[in-house]
Amino acid sequence: LGKLVLLCWLNGCLCQWGTHLMEVTLNPKTANPQLVLSSDRRSVRLGDERKDLLNCHERFDTAPCVLANEGFSFGRYYWEVEVRDAGCWAVGVARKSVKRKGHLRLTPEHGFWTVEMHMGKYWALNTSPALVYCKERLHRVGIYLDYTEGRVAFYNADSLETVTFISGLACPRGGTLV
């Protein structure tokens, strides 16, 4: 019965995805100097060396992170991130106001709601990181954000299997997620 409810909920979300499919572009002003963005700003990889870039307040200085140009302050959205060849990665949503200097923790307390792959295992980075079981290696991660309800869900975009679901997304009144 639990699986049947999940599938119904998943199908309900799928109906919404078609109308809210986002094309996310990356913001080069936020990119850590070791990251290399593609010319269309739709992909990123870790470079061999750190670039000599202006260390502005928007840029992540130590963590290999980059934010999207798009911001969300209401509604429902779905987008996909290809992680096929990446050995270690984290994807999700963050408050626009997240700390970008020094050591970062990608947890809700610090304004991040993410899933990561590290050392061949998948983790939901909640207050306490939780190991997530996936039937197969993830190649594309689907991210469904319901800003109004305060939920984000992560899917295997190839099989539509739910990877994890996080509720309690909190953003200060008028805050924006990226």
mmCIF file of C-alpha atoms in Angstrom:
data_model
loop_
_atom_site.group_PDB
_atom_site.id
_atom_site.type_symbol
_atom_site.label_atom_id
_atom_site.label_comp_id
_atom_site.label_asym_id
_atom_site.label_seq_id
_atom_site.Cartn_x
_atom_site.Cartn_y
_atom_site.Cartn_z
ATOM 1 C CA LEU A 1 0.000 0.000 0.000
ATOM 2 C CA GLY A 2 2.849 2.411 0.801
ATOM 3 C CA LYS A 3 4.341 1.903 -2.653
ATOM 4 C CA LEU A 4 0.980 2.473 -4.318
ATOM 5 C CA VAL A 5 0.542 5.798 -2.480
ATOM 6 C CA LEU A 6 4.053 6.851 -3.492
ATOM 7 C CA LEU A 7 3.389 6.030 -7.131
ATOM 8 C CA CYS A 8 0.160 8.033 -7.071
ATOM 9 C CA TRP A 9 1.996 10.970 -5.513
ATOM 10 C CA LEU A 10 4.809 10.589 -8.031
ATOM 11 C CA ASN A 11 2.355 10.538 -10.911
ATOM 12 C CA GLY A 12 0.706 13.660 -9.499
ATOM 13 C CA CYS A 13 4.066 15.407 -9.533
ATOM 14 C CA LEU A 14 4.769 14.204 -13.048
ATOM 15 C CA CYS A 15 1.633 15.999 -14.222
ATOM 16 C CA GLN A 16 3.089 19.196 -12.799
ATOM 17 C CA TRP A 17 6.606 18.690 -14.156
ATOM 18 C CA GLY A 18 5.659 19.182 -17.789
ATOM 19 C CA THR A 19 4.434 22.709 -17.127
ATOM 20 C CA HIS A 20 7.294 23.691 -14.837
ATOM 21 C CA LEU A 21 10.322 22.075 -16.494
ATOM 22 C CA MET A 22 13.223 24.444 -15.903
ATOM 23 C CA GLU A 23 16.362 24.977 -17.908
ATOM 24 C CA VAL A 24 18.877 25.922 -15.267
ATOM 25 C CA THR A 25 21.942 28.005 -16.118
ATOM 26 C CA LEU A 26 24.925 28.449 -13.830
ATOM 27 C CA ASN A 27 26.021 31.809 -12.454
ATOM 28 C CA PRO A 28 29.754 32.304 -13.142
ATOM 29 C CA LYS A 29 29.979 35.028 -10.467
ATOM 30 C CA THR A 30 29.297 32.373 -7.816
ATOM 31 C CA ALA A 31 31.592 29.643 -9.209
ATOM 32 C CA ASN A 32 34.563 28.532 -7.153
ATOM 33 C CA PRO A 33 37.810 29.383 -9.038
ATOM 34 C CA GLN A 34 38.620 25.698 -9.568
ATOM 35 C CA LEU A 35 35.372 25.050 -11.440
ATOM 36 C CA VAL A 36 35.171 25.246 -15.233
ATOM 37 C CA LEU A 37 31.783 26.240 -16.661
ATOM 38 C CA SER A 38 30.791 25.451 -20.239
ATOM 39 C CA SER A 39 30.259 28.384 -22.617
ATOM 40 C CA ASP A 40 26.471 27.914 -22.447
ATOM 41 C CA ARG A 41 26.685 27.793 -18.612
ATOM 42 C CA ARG A 42 24.739 24.532 -18.507
ATOM 43 C CA SER A 43 27.526 22.238 -17.281
ATOM 44 C CA VAL A 44 30.423 22.381 -14.859
ATOM 45 C CA ARG A 45 33.479 20.294 -14.077
ATOM 46 C CA LEU A 46 36.364 20.465 -11.638
ATOM 47 C CA GLY A 47 39.426 21.941 -13.328
ATOM 48 C CA ASP A 48 43.053 20.933 -12.870
ATOM 49 C CA GLU A 49 44.060 24.198 -11.236
ATOM 50 C CA ARG A 50 42.540 27.175 -9.508
ATOM 51 C CA LYS A 51 41.907 30.195 -11.770
ATOM 52 C CA ASP A 52 42.973 33.655 -10.663
ATOM 53 C CA LEU A 53 39.542 35.294 -10.366
ATOM 54 C CA LEU A 54 38.269 38.293 -8.460
ATOM 55 C CA ASN A 55 37.170 37.095 -5.016
ATOM 56 C CA CYS A 56 33.844 38.959 -4.894
ATOM 57 C CA HIS A 57 31.224 38.420 -2.162
ATOM 58 C CA GLU A 58 29.120 36.198 -4.474
ATOM 59 C CA ARG A 59 31.899 33.658 -5.184
ATOM 60 C CA PHE A 60 32.472 30.422 -3.248
ATOM 61 C CA ASP A 61 36.129 30.646 -2.235
ATOM 62 C CA THR A 62 36.967 27.203 -0.809
ATOM 63 C CA ALA A 63 34.067 24.832 -1.554
ATOM 64 C CA PRO A 64 33.764 23.671 -5.196
ATOM 65 C CA CYS A 65 30.231 25.068 -5.543
ATOM 66 C CA VAL A 66 28.264 27.135 -8.041
ATOM 67 C CA LEU A 67 24.703 28.471 -7.873
ATOM 68 C CA ALA A 68 22.127 28.810 -10.619
ATOM 69 C CA ASN A 69 21.057 32.120 -12.137
ATOM 70 C CA GLU A 70 17.436 31.183 -11.599
ATOM 71 C CA GLY A 71 15.837 31.944 -8.258
ATOM 72 C CA PHE A 72 12.629 30.522 -6.835
ATOM 73 C CA SER A 73 10.381 32.341 -4.370
ATOM 74 C CA PHE A 74 7.061 30.570 -5.050
ATOM 75 C CA GLY A 75 5.588 27.670 -7.017
ATOM 76 C CA ARG A 76 6.726 24.236 -8.174
ATOM 77 C CA TYR A 77 9.677 23.445 -10.411
ATOM 78 C CA TYR A 78 11.456 20.440 -11.855
ATOM 79 C CA TRP A 79 14.872 20.209 -13.477
ATOM 80 C CA GLU A 80 17.462 17.526 -14.133
ATOM 81 C CA VAL A 81 21.191 17.392 -13.525
ATOM 82 C CA GLU A 82 23.436 14.956 -15.383
ATOM 83 C CA VAL A 83 26.059 13.474 -13.062
ATOM 84 C CA ARG A 84 27.088 10.561 -15.301
ATOM 85 C CA ASP A 85 30.873 10.945 -15.276
ATOM 86 C CA ALA A 86 31.330 12.741 -11.967
ATOM 87 C CA GLY A 87 33.078 10.775 -9.235
ATOM 88 C CA CYS A 88 31.904 12.939 -6.352
ATOM 89 C CA TRP A 89 29.051 15.445 -6.522
ATOM 90 C CA ALA A 90 26.251 17.191 -4.635
ATOM 91 C CA VAL A 91 23.086 18.654 -6.182
ATOM 92 C CA GLY A 92 20.048 20.372 -4.736
ATOM 93 C CA VAL A 93 18.759 23.768 -3.723
ATOM 94 C CA ALA A 94 20.207 26.492 -1.527
ATOM 95 C CA ARG A 95 19.152 29.787 -0.067
ATOM 96 C CA LYS A 96 20.419 32.648 -2.194
ATOM 97 C CA SER A 97 21.941 34.069 0.999
ATOM 98 C CA VAL A 98 24.136 31.030 1.850
ATOM 99 C CA LYS A 99 27.613 31.546 3.251
ATOM 100 C CA ARG A 100 30.186 31.374 0.455
ATOM 101 C CA LYS A 101 33.463 31.930 2.261
ATOM 102 C CA GLY A 102 35.430 29.361 4.236
ATOM 103 C CA HIS A 103 34.381 25.829 5.167
ATOM 104 C CA LEU A 104 30.781 24.946 4.256
ATOM 105 C CA ARG A 105 28.394 22.270 5.460
ATOM 106 C CA LEU A 106 25.757 21.407 2.865
ATOM 107 C CA THR A 107 22.971 20.957 5.420
ATOM 108 C CA PRO A 108 19.557 22.575 5.957
ATOM 109 C CA GLU A 109 20.887 24.476 8.994
ATOM 110 C CA HIS A 110 23.287 26.218 6.619
ATOM 111 C CA GLY A 111 20.717 26.803 3.865
ATOM 112 C CA PHE A 112 21.399 23.757 1.645
ATOM 113 C CA TRP A 113 19.052 20.856 0.786
ATOM 114 C CA THR A 114 21.137 18.371 -1.177
ATOM 115 C CA VAL A 115 21.886 14.814 -2.181
ATOM 116 C CA GLU A 116 25.481 13.804 -2.770
ATOM 117 C CA MET A 117 27.517 10.922 -4.079
ATOM 118 C CA HIS A 118 30.722 10.414 -2.125
ATOM 119 C CA MET A 119 33.013 7.385 -2.087
ATOM 120 C CA GLY A 120 30.511 5.483 -4.248
ATOM 121 C CA LYS A 121 27.597 5.976 -1.820
ATOM 122 C CA TYR A 122 24.590 8.291 -1.955
ATOM 123 C CA TRP A 123 23.703 10.551 0.956
ATOM 124 C CA ALA A 124 20.796 12.855 1.786
ATOM 125 C CA LEU A 125 22.464 15.733 3.595
ATOM 126 C CA ASN A 126 19.895 16.482 6.284
ATOM 127 C CA THR A 127 20.677 17.532 9.852
ATOM 128 C CA SER A 128 22.364 14.135 10.107
ATOM 129 C CA PRO A 129 23.565 12.717 6.768
ATOM 130 C CA ALA A 130 21.496 9.671 5.827
ATOM 131 C CA LEU A 131 22.689 6.892 3.548
ATOM 132 C CA VAL A 132 20.332 6.526 0.568
ATOM 133 C CA TYR A 133 19.872 3.230 -1.261
ATOM 134 C CA CYS A 134 19.668 3.349 -5.061
ATOM 135 C CA LYS A 135 19.011 0.249 -7.149
ATOM 136 C CA GLU A 136 21.374 1.473 -9.849
ATOM 137 C CA ARG A 137 24.032 4.124 -10.332
ATOM 138 C CA LEU A 138 22.557 7.571 -10.896
ATOM 139 C CA HIS A 139 23.282 9.208 -14.242
ATOM 140 C CA ARG A 140 20.675 11.989 -14.102
ATOM 141 C CA VAL A 141 19.149 13.376 -10.929
ATOM 142 C CA GLY A 142 15.683 14.917 -11.147
ATOM 143 C CA ILE A 143 14.992 17.651 -8.615
ATOM 144 C CA TYR A 144 11.390 18.594 -7.827
ATOM 145 C CA LEU A 145 11.004 21.733 -5.707
ATOM 146 C CA ASP A 146 7.666 22.695 -4.190
ATOM 147 C CA TYR A 147 8.570 26.033 -2.644
ATOM 148 C CA THR A 148 5.081 26.720 -1.306
ATOM 149 C CA GLU A 149 4.845 23.378 0.539
ATOM 150 C CA GLY A 150 8.498 23.499 1.634
ATOM 151 C CA ARG A 151 9.519 20.213 -0.002
ATOM 152 C CA VAL A 152 12.224 19.021 -2.337
ATOM 153 C CA ALA A 153 12.384 15.531 -3.830
ATOM 154 C CA PHE A 154 15.236 13.862 -5.669
ATOM 155 C CA TYR A 155 14.680 11.206 -8.341
ATOM 156 C CA ASN A 156 16.625 8.913 -10.592
ATOM 157 C CA ALA A 157 15.552 10.788 -13.749
ATOM 158 C CA ASP A 158 16.114 7.705 -15.917
ATOM 159 C CA SER A 159 13.864 5.309 -13.959
ATOM 160 C CA LEU A 160 11.746 7.864 -12.000
ATOM 161 C CA GLU A 161 12.653 5.998 -8.809
ATOM 162 C CA THR A 162 12.488 8.259 -5.753
ATOM 163 C CA VAL A 163 15.953 8.715 -4.262
ATOM 164 C CA THR A 164 14.884 10.776 -1.240
ATOM 165 C CA PHE A 165 12.347 13.331 -0.153
ATOM 166 C CA ILE A 166 13.069 16.258 2.178
ATOM 167 C CA SER A 167 10.381 18.363 3.821
ATOM 168 C CA GLY A 168 10.748 21.321 6.120
ATOM 169 C CA LEU A 169 12.385 23.509 3.506
ATOM 170 C CA ALA A 170 12.515 26.866 5.249
ATOM 171 C CA CYS A 171 13.340 30.173 3.676
ATOM 172 C CA PRO A 172 12.863 33.517 5.409
ATOM 173 C CA ARG A 173 9.784 35.448 4.296
ATOM 174 C CA GLY A 174 10.475 36.745 0.814
ATOM 175 C CA GLY A 175 13.610 34.589 0.602
ATOM 176 C CA THR A 176 14.811 33.037 -2.619
ATOM 177 C CA LEU A 177 16.140 29.550 -3.320
ATOM 178 C CA VAL A 178 18.643 28.965 -6.130
#
